[in-house]
Amino acid sequence: GAGVSQSPSNKVTEKGKDVELRCDPISGHTALYWYRQSLGQGLEFLIYFQGNSAPDKSGLPSDRFSAERTGGSVSTLTIQRTQQEDSAVYLCASSPFQETQYFGPGTRLLVL
Amino acid sequence: AQKVTQAQTEISVVEKEDVTLDCVYETRDTTYYLFWYKQPPSGELVFLIRRNSFDEQNEISGRYSWNFQKSTSSFNFTITASQVVDSAVYFCALSEAGTGANNLFFGTGTRLTVIP
C-alpha cells in the first residue's frame, strides 16, 4: 500500500519568503505529526493532529510556523518569513490513533 | 520530563560482528511506548519495533533483538552478524500515553557503520 508522501522533496528559498510543505498521510490514519530534523537540534516534534480535535501545537518553535489539516487527510506546514535557522528536513508521520507512526521521506528545506 | 539518551554517537564494526546499541530513557508516566527507527542514507525513517511499558519480554526478529529492562530504564538493540546494509543511523524514541498526543521524543541517534 501507499506510504506517507511529502512534497516537495527539496525546497530552496530566500530568507524572508514564505514556504508551504505538504504531507499526504497513509489512508485511514487519523493521527498526523510533523517533526523537524536539523543538525543542531536533532529530531524534534512540531505539531500533532488527531481526527477533528484541536491540534497540539506545543512543539512549534515560533509563530511563523503554522499547519493545517484539511478534511482529516492532507496537511500543509507553512513557514512565514523564513530564516536561515529554519533550514532542516521536515518529516511528516501518520498513524492510527495511539499506534505506531510511519514516516514520509521528508522535505529538505534550505533557506539562503 | 521525558528524555532519551543514546550515549554512543558512532559505532564501527566489521561485517559479521555483533553490535549492541544502547538506549536509556526517562519518564514519569507509567504507561509509555518505546521505539527503534532506522534511518539509512536515503534519509527515510524506517520503523523497527514498538514496545509498551507493560511488556518486558525480549523480542527477536531475524538478526535483530531487543532487550527491555524497566529496572535500568533501558531498551537496547542488538544486531547479530552485522551486514553492510545495516549501516545507518538508529534512533530510539519514547512516547508517553498519558499525554494523549503520543508524539515521539527521540534520542540523538547512533550512527552504525559496518565495514565489509
PDB file of C-alpha atoms in Angstrom:
ATOM      1  CA  GLY A   1       0.000   0.000   0.000  1.00  0.00           C
ATOM      2  CA  ALA A   2       0.978   3.621  -0.354  1.00  0.00           C
ATOM      3  CA  GLY A   3       3.036   5.143   2.413  1.00  0.00           C
ATOM      4  CA  VAL A   4       3.256   8.707   3.631  1.00  0.00           C
ATOM      5  CA  SER A   5       4.193  11.069   0.842  1.00  0.00           C
ATOM      6  CA  GLN A   6       5.630  14.561   1.096  1.00  0.00           C
ATOM      7  CA  SER A   7       6.209  17.318  -1.384  1.00  0.00           C
ATOM      8  CA  PRO A   8       8.356  18.914  -2.487  1.00  0.00           C
ATOM      9  CA  SER A   9      11.361  16.674  -1.848  1.00  0.00           C
ATOM     10  CA  ASN A  10      13.641  19.670  -1.780  1.00  0.00           C
ATOM     11  CA  LYS A  11      12.965  23.363  -1.426  1.00  0.00           C
ATOM     12  CA  VAL A  12      15.405  26.216  -1.694  1.00  0.00           C
ATOM     13  CA  THR A  13      14.123  29.633  -0.734  1.00  0.00           C
ATOM     14  CA  GLU A  14      15.405  33.045   0.103  1.00  0.00           C
ATOM     15  CA  LYS A  15      15.363  34.437   3.602  1.00  0.00           C
ATOM     16  CA  GLY A  16      12.097  36.239   4.271  1.00  0.00           C
ATOM     17  CA  LYS A  17       9.985  34.225   1.832  1.00  0.00           C
ATOM     18  CA  ASP A  18       7.074  32.006   2.864  1.00  0.00           C
ATOM     19  CA  VAL A  19       7.098  28.270   2.144  1.00  0.00           C
ATOM     20  CA  GLU A  20       4.456  25.550   2.187  1.00  0.00           C
ATOM     21  CA  LEU A  21       5.244  21.897   2.735  1.00  0.00           C
ATOM     22  CA  ARG A  22       2.704  19.205   2.009  1.00  0.00           C
ATOM     23  CA  CYS A  23       2.043  15.820   3.585  1.00  0.00           C
ATOM     24  CA  ASP A  24      -0.267  13.058   2.366  1.00  0.00           C
ATOM     25  CA  PRO A  25      -0.754  10.526   5.171  1.00  0.00           C
ATOM     26  CA  ILE A  26      -1.500   6.853   4.851  1.00  0.00           C
ATOM     27  CA  SER A  27      -5.167   6.392   4.022  1.00  0.00           C
ATOM     28  CA  GLY A  28      -7.241   5.770   7.123  1.00  0.00           C
ATOM     29  CA  HIS A  29      -4.683   7.108   9.582  1.00  0.00           C
ATOM     30  CA  THR A  30      -6.377   9.548  11.907  1.00  0.00           C
ATOM     31  CA  ALA A  31      -3.222  10.946  13.501  1.00  0.00           C
ATOM     32  CA  LEU A  32      -0.707  13.121  11.670  1.00  0.00           C
ATOM     33  CA  TYR A  33       2.541  14.549  13.025  1.00  0.00           C
ATOM     34  CA  TRP A  34       5.171  16.996  11.826  1.00  0.00           C
ATOM     35  CA  TYR A  35       8.764  16.754  13.005  1.00  0.00           C
ATOM     36  CA  ARG A  36      11.915  18.649  12.121  1.00  0.00           C
ATOM     37  CA  GLN A  37      15.387  17.173  11.833  1.00  0.00           C
ATOM     38  CA  SER A  38      18.317  19.532  11.968  1.00  0.00           C
ATOM     39  CA  LEU A  39      21.986  19.139  12.779  1.00  0.00           C
ATOM     40  CA  GLY A  40      21.845  21.244  15.887  1.00  0.00           C
ATOM     41  CA  GLN A  41      18.530  20.113  17.337  1.00  0.00           C
ATOM     42  CA  GLY A  42      18.158  16.512  16.236  1.00  0.00           C
ATOM     43  CA  LEU A  43      14.643  15.212  15.684  1.00  0.00           C
ATOM     44  CA  GLU A  44      12.018  17.420  17.302  1.00  0.00           C
ATOM     45  CA  PHE A  45       8.242  17.326  17.405  1.00  0.00           C
ATOM     46  CA  LEU A  46       6.373  20.260  15.882  1.00  0.00           C
ATOM     47  CA  ILE A  47       2.617  19.627  15.755  1.00  0.00           C
ATOM     48  CA  TYR A  48       0.061  16.830  16.052  1.00  0.00           C
ATOM     49  CA  PHE A  49      -3.397  16.395  14.522  1.00  0.00           C
ATOM     50  CA  GLN A  50      -5.881  13.772  15.663  1.00  0.00           C
ATOM     51  CA  GLY A  51      -9.181  13.478  13.849  1.00  0.00           C
ATOM     52  CA  ASN A  52     -11.284  16.608  14.278  1.00  0.00           C
ATOM     53  CA  SER A  53      -9.697  17.608  17.572  1.00  0.00           C
ATOM     54  CA  ALA A  54      -7.798  20.847  18.023  1.00  0.00           C
ATOM     55  CA  PRO A  55      -4.155  20.288  17.051  1.00  0.00           C
ATOM     56  CA  ASP A  56      -1.377  20.066  19.629  1.00  0.00           C
ATOM     57  CA  LYS A  57       0.886  22.941  18.605  1.00  0.00           C
ATOM     58  CA  SER A  58       3.198  22.714  21.608  1.00  0.00           C
ATOM     59  CA  GLY A  59       6.286  21.963  19.522  1.00  0.00           C
ATOM     60  CA  LEU A  60       6.076  24.858  17.069  1.00  0.00           C
ATOM     61  CA  PRO A  61       9.228  26.966  17.577  1.00  0.00           C
ATOM     62  CA  SER A  62       7.680  30.348  16.754  1.00  0.00           C
ATOM     63  CA  ASP A  63       4.504  31.982  15.488  1.00  0.00           C
ATOM     64  CA  ARG A  64       5.998  31.978  11.995  1.00  0.00           C
ATOM     65  CA  PHE A  65       5.137  28.286  11.879  1.00  0.00           C
ATOM     66  CA  SER A  66       1.597  27.070  11.312  1.00  0.00           C
ATOM     67  CA  ALA A  67      -0.084  23.971   9.983  1.00  0.00           C
ATOM     68  CA  GLU A  68      -3.483  22.848   8.903  1.00  0.00           C
ATOM     69  CA  ARG A  69      -5.073  19.575   8.015  1.00  0.00           C
ATOM     70  CA  THR A  70      -7.955  19.651   5.596  1.00  0.00           C
ATOM     71  CA  GLY A  71     -10.692  17.042   5.642  1.00  0.00           C
ATOM     72  CA  GLY A  72      -8.767  14.914   8.097  1.00  0.00           C
ATOM     73  CA  SER A  73      -6.272  13.959   5.425  1.00  0.00           C
ATOM     74  CA  VAL A  74      -3.701  16.176   3.702  1.00  0.00           C
ATOM     75  CA  SER A  75      -1.692  18.546   5.851  1.00  0.00           C
ATOM     76  CA  THR A  76       0.247  21.675   4.985  1.00  0.00           C
ATOM     77  CA  LEU A  77       3.012  23.132   7.131  1.00  0.00           C
ATOM     78  CA  THR A  78       3.604  26.819   6.440  1.00  0.00           C
ATOM     79  CA  ILE A  79       6.664  28.764   7.468  1.00  0.00           C
ATOM     80  CA  GLN A  80       6.362  32.521   7.083  1.00  0.00           C
ATOM     81  CA  ARG A  81       9.278  34.902   6.681  1.00  0.00           C
ATOM     82  CA  THR A  82      11.781  32.055   6.607  1.00  0.00           C
ATOM     83  CA  GLN A  83      15.070  32.396   8.447  1.00  0.00           C
ATOM     84  CA  GLN A  84      18.323  30.544   7.870  1.00  0.00           C
ATOM     85  CA  GLU A  85      17.835  28.600  11.095  1.00  0.00           C
ATOM     86  CA  ASP A  86      14.681  27.095   9.570  1.00  0.00           C
ATOM     87  CA  SER A  87      16.890  25.059   7.228  1.00  0.00           C
ATOM     88  CA  ALA A  88      16.229  21.430   8.102  1.00  0.00           C
ATOM     89  CA  VAL A  89      14.480  18.293   6.947  1.00  0.00           C
ATOM     90  CA  TYR A  90      10.768  18.413   7.738  1.00  0.00           C
ATOM     91  CA  LEU A  91       9.286  14.994   8.345  1.00  0.00           C
ATOM     92  CA  CYS A  92       5.658  14.003   8.385  1.00  0.00           C
ATOM     93  CA  ALA A  93       4.331  10.860  10.047  1.00  0.00           C
ATOM     94  CA  SER A  94       0.906   9.300  10.325  1.00  0.00           C
ATOM     95  CA  SER A  95      -0.637   6.580  12.446  1.00  0.00           C
ATOM     96  CA  PRO A  96      -3.889   5.081  13.569  1.00  0.00           C
ATOM     97  CA  PHE A  97      -4.877   6.574  16.928  1.00  0.00           C
ATOM     98  CA  GLN A  98      -2.117   5.923  19.512  1.00  0.00           C
ATOM     99  CA  GLU A  99      -0.408   3.413  17.276  1.00  0.00           C
ATOM    100  CA  THR A 100       2.980   3.278  15.554  1.00  0.00           C
ATOM    101  CA  GLN A 101       3.950   6.295  13.468  1.00  0.00           C
ATOM    102  CA  TYR A 102       5.119   5.786   9.902  1.00  0.00           C
ATOM    103  CA  PHE A 103       7.250   8.471   8.347  1.00  0.00           C
ATOM    104  CA  GLY A 104       7.410  10.034   4.924  1.00  0.00           C
ATOM    105  CA  PRO A 105      10.631  10.746   3.028  1.00  0.00           C
ATOM    106  CA  GLY A 106      10.802  14.325   4.247  1.00  0.00           C
ATOM    107  CA  THR A 107      11.210  17.737   2.646  1.00  0.00           C
ATOM    108  CA  ARG A 108      14.706  19.170   2.734  1.00  0.00           C
ATOM    109  CA  LEU A 109      14.420  22.941   3.184  1.00  0.00           C
ATOM    110  CA  LEU A 110      17.340  25.257   2.564  1.00  0.00           C
ATOM    111  CA  VAL A 111      16.965  28.936   3.361  1.00  0.00           C
ATOM    112  CA  LEU A 112      19.604  31.110   1.710  1.00  0.00           C
TER     113      LEU A 112
ATOM    114  CA  ALA B   1      10.411  15.442  31.982  1.00  0.00           C
ATOM    115  CA  GLN B   2      10.922  12.849  29.319  1.00  0.00           C
ATOM    116  CA  LYS B   3      14.331  12.140  27.898  1.00  0.00           C
ATOM    117  CA  VAL B   4      16.005   9.564  25.686  1.00  0.00           C
ATOM    118  CA  THR B   5      19.767   9.100  25.805  1.00  0.00           C
ATOM    119  CA  GLN B   6      21.822   7.313  23.203  1.00  0.00           C
ATOM    120  CA  ALA B   7      25.316   7.694  24.526  1.00  0.00           C
ATOM    121  CA  GLN B   8      27.002   6.068  21.534  1.00  0.00           C
ATOM    122  CA  THR B   9      27.321   8.662  18.819  1.00  0.00           C
ATOM    123  CA  GLU B  10      29.116   6.454  16.306  1.00  0.00           C
ATOM    124  CA  ILE B  11      29.997   2.774  16.174  1.00  0.00           C
ATOM    125  CA  SER B  12      32.038   0.920  13.575  1.00  0.00           C
ATOM    126  CA  VAL B  13      32.104  -2.852  13.316  1.00  0.00           C
ATOM    127  CA  VAL B  14      33.438  -5.332  10.835  1.00  0.00           C
ATOM    128  CA  GLU B  15      30.865  -7.322   8.910  1.00  0.00           C
ATOM    129  CA  LYS B  16      29.546 -10.387  10.750  1.00  0.00           C
ATOM    130  CA  GLU B  17      30.316  -8.933  14.155  1.00  0.00           C
ATOM    131  CA  ASP B  18      27.509  -8.474  16.672  1.00  0.00           C
ATOM    132  CA  VAL B  19      26.757  -4.953  17.864  1.00  0.00           C
ATOM    133  CA  THR B  20      24.556  -3.521  20.607  1.00  0.00           C
ATOM    134  CA  LEU B  21      23.093  -0.041  20.502  1.00  0.00           C
ATOM    135  CA  ASP B  22      22.241   1.408  23.892  1.00  0.00           C
ATOM    136  CA  CYS B  23      19.167   3.429  24.816  1.00  0.00           C
ATOM    137  CA  VAL B  24      18.288   4.826  28.235  1.00  0.00           C
ATOM    138  CA  TYR B  25      15.064   6.710  28.844  1.00  0.00           C
ATOM    139  CA  GLU B  26      13.416   8.853  31.496  1.00  0.00           C
ATOM    140  CA  THR B  27       9.696   9.319  32.013  1.00  0.00           C
ATOM    141  CA  ARG B  28       7.247   9.895  34.829  1.00  0.00           C
ATOM    142  CA  ASP B  29       4.439   8.123  33.012  1.00  0.00           C
ATOM    143  CA  THR B  30       3.618   4.572  33.996  1.00  0.00           C
ATOM    144  CA  THR B  31       2.252   3.860  30.523  1.00  0.00           C
ATOM    145  CA  TYR B  32       4.621   4.593  27.693  1.00  0.00           C
ATOM    146  CA  TYR B  33       5.960   3.146  24.480  1.00  0.00           C
ATOM    147  CA  LEU B  34       9.493   2.666  23.258  1.00  0.00           C
ATOM    148  CA  PHE B  35      10.563   2.526  19.640  1.00  0.00           C
ATOM    149  CA  TRP B  36      13.541   1.975  17.421  1.00  0.00           C
ATOM    150  CA  TYR B  37      13.749   3.549  13.982  1.00  0.00           C
ATOM    151  CA  LYS B  38      16.414   3.122  11.325  1.00  0.00           C
ATOM    152  CA  GLN B  39      17.491   5.989   9.066  1.00  0.00           C
ATOM    153  CA  PRO B  40      19.547   4.712   6.130  1.00  0.00           C
ATOM    154  CA  PRO B  41      21.498   7.087   3.888  1.00  0.00           C
ATOM    155  CA  SER B  42      18.348   7.649   1.837  1.00  0.00           C
ATOM    156  CA  GLY B  43      17.003   9.591   4.808  1.00  0.00           C
ATOM    157  CA  GLU B  44      13.628   7.987   5.441  1.00  0.00           C
ATOM    158  CA  LEU B  45      12.883   6.835   8.979  1.00  0.00           C
ATOM    159  CA  VAL B  46      12.024   3.145   8.972  1.00  0.00           C
ATOM    160  CA  PHE B  47      10.082   1.674  11.871  1.00  0.00           C
ATOM    161  CA  LEU B  48      11.707  -1.357  13.522  1.00  0.00           C
ATOM    162  CA  ILE B  49       9.906  -2.071  16.782  1.00  0.00           C
ATOM    163  CA  ARG B  50       7.406  -0.756  19.326  1.00  0.00           C
ATOM    164  CA  ARG B  51       7.172  -1.964  22.922  1.00  0.00           C
ATOM    165  CA  ASN B  52       4.769  -0.912  25.639  1.00  0.00           C
ATOM    166  CA  SER B  53       5.851  -0.345  29.220  1.00  0.00           C
ATOM    167  CA  PHE B  54       3.988  -3.389  30.491  1.00  0.00           C
ATOM    168  CA  ASP B  55       5.713  -5.878  28.247  1.00  0.00           C
ATOM    169  CA  GLU B  56       9.303  -6.591  29.242  1.00  0.00           C
ATOM    170  CA  GLN B  57       9.695  -9.692  27.163  1.00  0.00           C
ATOM    171  CA  ASN B  58      12.704  -9.600  24.933  1.00  0.00           C
ATOM    172  CA  GLU B  59      11.984  -9.780  21.246  1.00  0.00           C
ATOM    173  CA  ILE B  60      13.879 -11.316  18.361  1.00  0.00           C
ATOM    174  CA  SER B  61      13.246 -10.661  14.700  1.00  0.00           C
ATOM    175  CA  GLY B  62      15.748 -12.351  12.452  1.00  0.00           C
ATOM    176  CA  ARG B  63      19.153 -10.838  13.202  1.00  0.00           C
ATOM    177  CA  TYR B  64      17.609  -8.129  15.368  1.00  0.00           C
ATOM    178  CA  SER B  65      16.850  -8.446  19.065  1.00  0.00           C
ATOM    179  CA  TRP B  66      15.735  -6.034  21.739  1.00  0.00           C
ATOM    180  CA  ASN B  67      16.284  -6.092  25.482  1.00  0.00           C
ATOM    181  CA  PHE B  68      13.845  -4.021  27.552  1.00  0.00           C
ATOM    182  CA  GLN B  69      14.672  -3.614  31.252  1.00  0.00           C
ATOM    183  CA  LYS B  70      12.467  -1.294  33.282  1.00  0.00           C
ATOM    184  CA  SER B  71      14.743  -1.656  36.318  1.00  0.00           C
ATOM    185  CA  THR B  72      17.502   0.174  34.439  1.00  0.00           C
ATOM    186  CA  SER B  73      15.211   2.182  32.109  1.00  0.00           C
ATOM    187  CA  SER B  74      16.972   0.715  29.125  1.00  0.00           C
ATOM    188  CA  PHE B  75      15.840  -0.557  25.748  1.00  0.00           C
ATOM    189  CA  ASN B  76      18.896  -1.881  23.964  1.00  0.00           C
ATOM    190  CA  PHE B  77      19.069  -3.123  20.402  1.00  0.00           C
ATOM    191  CA  THR B  78      21.395  -5.876  19.199  1.00  0.00           C
ATOM    192  CA  ILE B  79      22.226  -6.753  15.615  1.00  0.00           C
ATOM    193  CA  THR B  80      23.709 -10.192  15.208  1.00  0.00           C
ATOM    194  CA  ALA B  81      26.090 -10.994  12.365  1.00  0.00           C
ATOM    195  CA  SER B  82      26.009  -7.423  11.068  1.00  0.00           C
ATOM    196  CA  GLN B  83      25.864  -6.712   7.347  1.00  0.00           C
ATOM    197  CA  VAL B  84      26.844  -3.708   5.280  1.00  0.00           C
ATOM    198  CA  VAL B  85      23.142  -2.966   4.689  1.00  0.00           C
ATOM    199  CA  ASP B  86      22.794  -2.379   8.433  1.00  0.00           C
ATOM    200  CA  SER B  87      24.852   0.807   8.082  1.00  0.00           C
ATOM    201  CA  ALA B  88      22.521   3.622   9.119  1.00  0.00           C
ATOM    202  CA  VAL B  89      21.637   5.961  11.940  1.00  0.00           C
ATOM    203  CA  TYR B  90      19.468   4.283  14.544  1.00  0.00           C
ATOM    204  CA  PHE B  91      17.100   6.274  16.737  1.00  0.00           C
ATOM    205  CA  CYS B  92      15.498   5.223  19.977  1.00  0.00           C
ATOM    206  CA  ALA B  93      12.290   7.059  20.841  1.00  0.00           C
ATOM    207  CA  LEU B  94       9.716   7.338  23.625  1.00  0.00           C
ATOM    208  CA  SER B  95       6.062   8.299  23.632  1.00  0.00           C
ATOM    209  CA  GLU B  96       4.028   8.860  26.742  1.00  0.00           C
ATOM    210  CA  ALA B  97       0.474   7.551  26.573  1.00  0.00           C
ATOM    211  CA  GLY B  98      -0.590   9.815  29.400  1.00  0.00           C
ATOM    212  CA  THR B  99      -0.168  12.949  27.304  1.00  0.00           C
ATOM    213  CA  GLY B 100      -2.647  11.733  24.721  1.00  0.00           C
ATOM    214  CA  ALA B 101      -0.616  13.144  21.884  1.00  0.00           C
ATOM    215  CA  ASN B 102       1.778  10.258  21.621  1.00  0.00           C
ATOM    216  CA  ASN B 103       4.353  12.407  19.917  1.00  0.00           C
ATOM    217  CA  LEU B 104       7.791  10.852  19.863  1.00  0.00           C
ATOM    218  CA  PHE B 105      10.775  12.056  21.860  1.00  0.00           C
ATOM    219  CA  PHE B 106      13.893  10.943  20.063  1.00  0.00           C
ATOM    220  CA  GLY B 107      17.414  10.254  21.204  1.00  0.00           C
ATOM    221  CA  THR B 108      20.247  11.824  19.285  1.00  0.00           C
ATOM    222  CA  GLY B 109      20.862   8.660  17.296  1.00  0.00           C
ATOM    223  CA  THR B 110      23.736   6.230  16.877  1.00  0.00           C
ATOM    224  CA  ARG B 111      25.493   6.088  13.525  1.00  0.00           C
ATOM    225  CA  LEU B 112      26.437   2.493  12.766  1.00  0.00           C
ATOM    226  CA  THR B 113      28.997   1.742  10.089  1.00  0.00           C
ATOM    227  CA  VAL B 114      29.517  -1.855   9.068  1.00  0.00           C
ATOM    228  CA  ILE B 115      32.830  -2.340   7.305  1.00  0.00           C
ATOM    229  CA  PRO B 116      32.989  -5.097   4.705  1.00  0.00           C
TER     230      PRO B 116
END
